[in-house]
Coordinates of C-alpha atoms and ligand atoms in Angstrom, one line a residue:
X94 CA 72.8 90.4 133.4
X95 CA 76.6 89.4 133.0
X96 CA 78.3 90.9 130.3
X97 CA 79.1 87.4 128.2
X98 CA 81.1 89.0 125.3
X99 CA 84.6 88.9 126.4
X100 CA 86.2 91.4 123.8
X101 CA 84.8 94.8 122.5
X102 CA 85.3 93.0 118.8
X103 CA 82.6 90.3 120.1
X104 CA 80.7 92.4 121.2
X105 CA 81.5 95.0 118.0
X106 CA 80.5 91.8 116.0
X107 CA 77.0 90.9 118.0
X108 CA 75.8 94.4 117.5
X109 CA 76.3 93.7 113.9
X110 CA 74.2 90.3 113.8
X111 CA 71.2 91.7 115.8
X112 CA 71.1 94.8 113.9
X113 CA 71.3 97.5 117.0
X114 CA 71.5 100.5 115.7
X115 CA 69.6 103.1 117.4
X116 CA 69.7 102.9 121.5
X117 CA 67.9 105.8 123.4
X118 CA 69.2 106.4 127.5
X119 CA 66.6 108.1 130.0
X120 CA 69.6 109.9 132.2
X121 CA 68.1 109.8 135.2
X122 CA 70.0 110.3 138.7
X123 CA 72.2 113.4 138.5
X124 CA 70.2 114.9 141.2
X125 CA 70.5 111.9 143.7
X126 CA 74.3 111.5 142.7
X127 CA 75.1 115.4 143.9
X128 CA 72.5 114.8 147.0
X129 CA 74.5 111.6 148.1
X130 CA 77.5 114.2 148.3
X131 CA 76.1 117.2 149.5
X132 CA 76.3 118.9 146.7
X133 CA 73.8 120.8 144.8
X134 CA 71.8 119.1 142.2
X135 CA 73.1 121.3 139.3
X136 CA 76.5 119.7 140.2
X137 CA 74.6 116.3 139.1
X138 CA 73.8 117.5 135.5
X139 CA 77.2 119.0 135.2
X140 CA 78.5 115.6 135.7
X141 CA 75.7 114.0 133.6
X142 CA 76.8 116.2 131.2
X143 CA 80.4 114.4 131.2
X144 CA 78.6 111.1 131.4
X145 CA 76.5 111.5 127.8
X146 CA 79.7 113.0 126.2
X147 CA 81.2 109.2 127.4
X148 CA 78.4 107.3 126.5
X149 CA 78.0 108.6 123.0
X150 CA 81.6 108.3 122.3
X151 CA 81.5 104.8 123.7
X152 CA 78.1 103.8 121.3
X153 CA 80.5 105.6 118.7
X154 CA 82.9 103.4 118.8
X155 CA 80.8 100.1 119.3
X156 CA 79.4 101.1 116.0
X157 CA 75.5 102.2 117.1
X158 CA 74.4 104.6 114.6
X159 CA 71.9 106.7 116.6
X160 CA 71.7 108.0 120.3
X161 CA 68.6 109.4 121.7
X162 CA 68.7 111.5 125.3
X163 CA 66.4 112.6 127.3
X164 CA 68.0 115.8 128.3
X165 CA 64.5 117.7 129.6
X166 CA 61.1 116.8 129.4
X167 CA 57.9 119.2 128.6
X168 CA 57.5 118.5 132.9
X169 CA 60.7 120.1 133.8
X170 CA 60.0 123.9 133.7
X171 CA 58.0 123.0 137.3
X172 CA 61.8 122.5 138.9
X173 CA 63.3 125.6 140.5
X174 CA 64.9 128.3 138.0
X175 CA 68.5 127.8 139.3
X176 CA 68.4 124.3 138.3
X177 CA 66.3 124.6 134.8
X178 CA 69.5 127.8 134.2
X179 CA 72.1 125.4 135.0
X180 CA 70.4 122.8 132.2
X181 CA 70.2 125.3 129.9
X182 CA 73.4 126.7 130.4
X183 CA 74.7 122.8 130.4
X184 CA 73.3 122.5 126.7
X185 CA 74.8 125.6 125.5
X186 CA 78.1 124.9 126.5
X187 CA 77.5 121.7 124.4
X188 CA 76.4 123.3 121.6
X189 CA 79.7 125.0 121.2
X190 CA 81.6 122.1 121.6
X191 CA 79.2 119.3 119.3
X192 CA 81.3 116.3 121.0
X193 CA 82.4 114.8 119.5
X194 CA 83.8 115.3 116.1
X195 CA 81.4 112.6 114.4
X196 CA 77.9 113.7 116.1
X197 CA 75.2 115.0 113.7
X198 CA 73.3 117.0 116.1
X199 CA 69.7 117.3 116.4
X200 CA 67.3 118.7 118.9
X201 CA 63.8 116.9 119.3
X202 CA 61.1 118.9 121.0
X203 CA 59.1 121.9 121.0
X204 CA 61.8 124.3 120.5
X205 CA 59.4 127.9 120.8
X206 CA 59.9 128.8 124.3
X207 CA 63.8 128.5 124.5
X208 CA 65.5 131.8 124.6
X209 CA 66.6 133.1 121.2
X210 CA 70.1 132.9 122.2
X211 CA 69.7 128.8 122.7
X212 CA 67.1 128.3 119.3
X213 CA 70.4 130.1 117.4
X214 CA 73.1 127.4 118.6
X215 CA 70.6 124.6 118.1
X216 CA 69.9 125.9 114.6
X217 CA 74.0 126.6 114.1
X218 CA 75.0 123.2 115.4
X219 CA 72.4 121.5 113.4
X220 CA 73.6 123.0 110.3
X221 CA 77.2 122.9 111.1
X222 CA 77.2 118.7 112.2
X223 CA 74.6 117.9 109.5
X224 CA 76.0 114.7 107.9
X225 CA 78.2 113.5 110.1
X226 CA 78.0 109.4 110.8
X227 CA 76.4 109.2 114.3
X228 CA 73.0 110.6 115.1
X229 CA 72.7 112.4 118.3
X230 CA 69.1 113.6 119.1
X231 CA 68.5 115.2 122.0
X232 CA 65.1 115.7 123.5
X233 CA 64.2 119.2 124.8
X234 CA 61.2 120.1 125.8
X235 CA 60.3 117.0 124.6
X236 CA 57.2 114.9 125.6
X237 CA 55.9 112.2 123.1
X238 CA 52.3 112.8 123.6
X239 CA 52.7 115.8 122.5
X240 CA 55.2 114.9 119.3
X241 CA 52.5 112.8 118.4
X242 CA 49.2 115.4 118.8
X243 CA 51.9 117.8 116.5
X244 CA 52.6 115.2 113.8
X245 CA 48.0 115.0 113.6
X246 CA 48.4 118.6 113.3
X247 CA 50.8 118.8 111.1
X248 CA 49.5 116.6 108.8
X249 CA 45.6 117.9 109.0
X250 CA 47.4 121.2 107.6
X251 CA 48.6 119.2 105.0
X252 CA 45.1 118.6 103.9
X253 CA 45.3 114.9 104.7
X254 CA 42.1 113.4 105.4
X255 CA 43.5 109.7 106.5
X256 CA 46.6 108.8 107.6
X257 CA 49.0 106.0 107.4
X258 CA 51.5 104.8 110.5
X259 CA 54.4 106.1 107.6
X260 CA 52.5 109.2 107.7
X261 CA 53.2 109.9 111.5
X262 CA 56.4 108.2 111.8
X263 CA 57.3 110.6 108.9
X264 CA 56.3 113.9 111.0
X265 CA 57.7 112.7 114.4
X266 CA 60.4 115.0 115.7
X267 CA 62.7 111.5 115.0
X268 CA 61.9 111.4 111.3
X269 CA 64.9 110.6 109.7
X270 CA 66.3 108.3 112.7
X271 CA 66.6 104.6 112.3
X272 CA 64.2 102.4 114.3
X273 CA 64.4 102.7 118.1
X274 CA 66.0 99.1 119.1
X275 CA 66.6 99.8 122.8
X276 CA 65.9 102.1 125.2
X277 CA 68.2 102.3 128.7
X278 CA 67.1 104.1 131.8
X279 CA 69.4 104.7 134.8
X280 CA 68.5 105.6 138.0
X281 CA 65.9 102.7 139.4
X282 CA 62.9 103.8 138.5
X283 CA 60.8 101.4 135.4
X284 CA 58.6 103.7 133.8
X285 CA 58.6 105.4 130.4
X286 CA 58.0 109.0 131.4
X287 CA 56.2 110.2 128.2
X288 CA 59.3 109.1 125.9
X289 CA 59.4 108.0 122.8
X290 CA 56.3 106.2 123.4
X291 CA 55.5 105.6 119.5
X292 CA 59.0 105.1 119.0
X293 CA 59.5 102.6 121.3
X294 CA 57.0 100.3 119.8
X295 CA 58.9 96.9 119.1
X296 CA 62.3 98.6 121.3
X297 CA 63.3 96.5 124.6
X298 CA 64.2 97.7 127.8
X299 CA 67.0 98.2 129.9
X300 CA 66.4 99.4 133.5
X301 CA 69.4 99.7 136.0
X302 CA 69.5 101.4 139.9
X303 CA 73.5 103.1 138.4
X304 CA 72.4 106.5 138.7
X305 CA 73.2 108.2 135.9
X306 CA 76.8 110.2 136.5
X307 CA 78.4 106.7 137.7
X308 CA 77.2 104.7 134.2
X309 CA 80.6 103.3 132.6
X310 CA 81.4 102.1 129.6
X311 CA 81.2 98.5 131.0
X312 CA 77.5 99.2 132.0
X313 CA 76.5 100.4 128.2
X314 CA 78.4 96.5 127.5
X315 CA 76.3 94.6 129.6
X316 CA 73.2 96.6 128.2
X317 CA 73.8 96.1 124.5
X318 CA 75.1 92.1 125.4
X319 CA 71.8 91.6 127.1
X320 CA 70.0 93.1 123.9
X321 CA 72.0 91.3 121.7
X322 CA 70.6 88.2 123.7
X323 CA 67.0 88.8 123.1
X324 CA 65.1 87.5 120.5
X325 CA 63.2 89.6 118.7
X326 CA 60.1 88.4 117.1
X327 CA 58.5 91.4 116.2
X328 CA 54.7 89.5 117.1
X329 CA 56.0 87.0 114.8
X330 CA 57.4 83.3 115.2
X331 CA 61.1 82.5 115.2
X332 CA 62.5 82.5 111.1
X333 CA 65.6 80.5 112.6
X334 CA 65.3 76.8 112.4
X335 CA 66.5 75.5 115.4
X336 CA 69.4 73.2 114.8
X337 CA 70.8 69.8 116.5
X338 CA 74.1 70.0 118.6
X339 CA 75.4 68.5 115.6
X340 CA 74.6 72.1 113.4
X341 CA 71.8 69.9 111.2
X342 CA 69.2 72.0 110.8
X343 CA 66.1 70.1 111.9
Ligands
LIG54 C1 67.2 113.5 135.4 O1 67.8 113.3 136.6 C2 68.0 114.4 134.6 C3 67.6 115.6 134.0 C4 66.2 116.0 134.2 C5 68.5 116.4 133.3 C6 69.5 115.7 132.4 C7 70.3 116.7 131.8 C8 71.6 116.6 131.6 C9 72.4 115.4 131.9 C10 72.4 117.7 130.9 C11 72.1 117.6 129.4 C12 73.2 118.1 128.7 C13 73.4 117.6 127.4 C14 74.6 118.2 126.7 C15 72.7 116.6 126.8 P1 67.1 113.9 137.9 O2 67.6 115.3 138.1 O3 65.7 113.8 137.8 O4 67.7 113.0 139.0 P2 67.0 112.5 140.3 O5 65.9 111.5 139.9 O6 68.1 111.9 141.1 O7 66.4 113.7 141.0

């Protein structure tokens, strides 16, 4: 869909009215983009890399408050070692450069089988970006199934007996997050891939072929304008009276 807001401050100002706060991207690509140039695919994520440090600046500065990757899924570890390194070694090099200066850094996942070296970043950056304006989470060893089957757990040893829908929002690895409003994924394919999937309850969808490396700033426009053109009803009915070219409500 066309990008209908002509100025950033229109679009600045739509984001505003339909209350987009919290967008989540599904980077997929980096591999195909490297392939396409006969390069190898830890060539793509080093470029992806470069891509999310753009993308959250850019959501920065249209004002979203909170930016969800998918930077490796519980799945991954079944690529080959040089390319799971090369991630790993990707995130570190993040981790000592939390980019950029306004990014509260947190890592969702199951965290236990990272080397020590990577769990003592995380834990530094965490503590050292706590605070700071714009949410960055960044899923790990992440896979929502399994968020989910932790929060039960958690909570049975707790001592709960019943549980509300607070109760395992509250013990997600997003706790803390606003609402998930929209969730982007590059690279063609339209599937979920075991993210976010209680998150994404009431969130809509964006699905575009731009693998992820080539995404631009004018791509992230057109997703958040075509957002911003949805109505959201949450199962309910319209609250907005509809109103006569005239501006009478009717
Ligand atoms: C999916 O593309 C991408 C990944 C599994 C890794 C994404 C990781 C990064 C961009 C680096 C993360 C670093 C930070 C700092 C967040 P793919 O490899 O599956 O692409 P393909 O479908 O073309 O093979």
């Amino acid at each position: 869909m066309a990008n209908t807001h002509q100025t950033n401050n229109e679009l600045k100002q739509a984001i505003i009215d339909s209350k987009l706060r919290h967008i989540a991207f599904i980077m997929d690509g980096n591999g195909r983009w490297a392939q396409k140039q006969n390069k190898p695919r830890e060539y793509g994520h080093k470029h992806g890399t470069e891509t999310f440090k753009r993308v959250i600046e850019h959501c920065h500065d249209l004002g979203i408050k909170c930016v969800t990757v998918y930077a490796f899924s519980t799945e991954n570890w079944k690529r080959p070692k040089k390319e799971v390194d090369s991630i790993m070694k990707l995130l570190e090099t993040y981790l000592d450069e939390k980019y950029p200066d306004e990014a509260c850094v947190k890592f969702i996942g199951d965290m236990t089988p990272l080397s020590d070296k990577l769990k003592k970043k995380i834990k530094k950056a965490e503590r050292e970006t706590e605070g700071r304006p714009l949410r960055v989470n960044i899923a790990l060893n992440y896979g929502s199934r399994s968020e989910i089957t932790n929060a039960c757990n958690l909570l049975i040893q707790e001592g709960k007996t019943f549980v509300s829908e607070e109760d395992i929002s509250s013990h997600l690895y997003t706790s803390g997050s606003p609402e998930l409003d929209l969730i982007v994924r590059t690279g063609g394919d339209i599937r979920i891939s075991n993210f976010l999937l209680w998150q994404a309850a009431y969130a809509e969808f964006y699905f575009t072929d731009t693998l992820w490396p080539d995404l631009t700033d004018n791509d992230i426009n057109e997703a958040v304008a075509s957002f911003c053109s949805r109505k959201r009803r949450f199962g309910g009915l319209d609250t907005e009276k509809s109103k006569s070219s005239n501006g009478v409500e009717q």
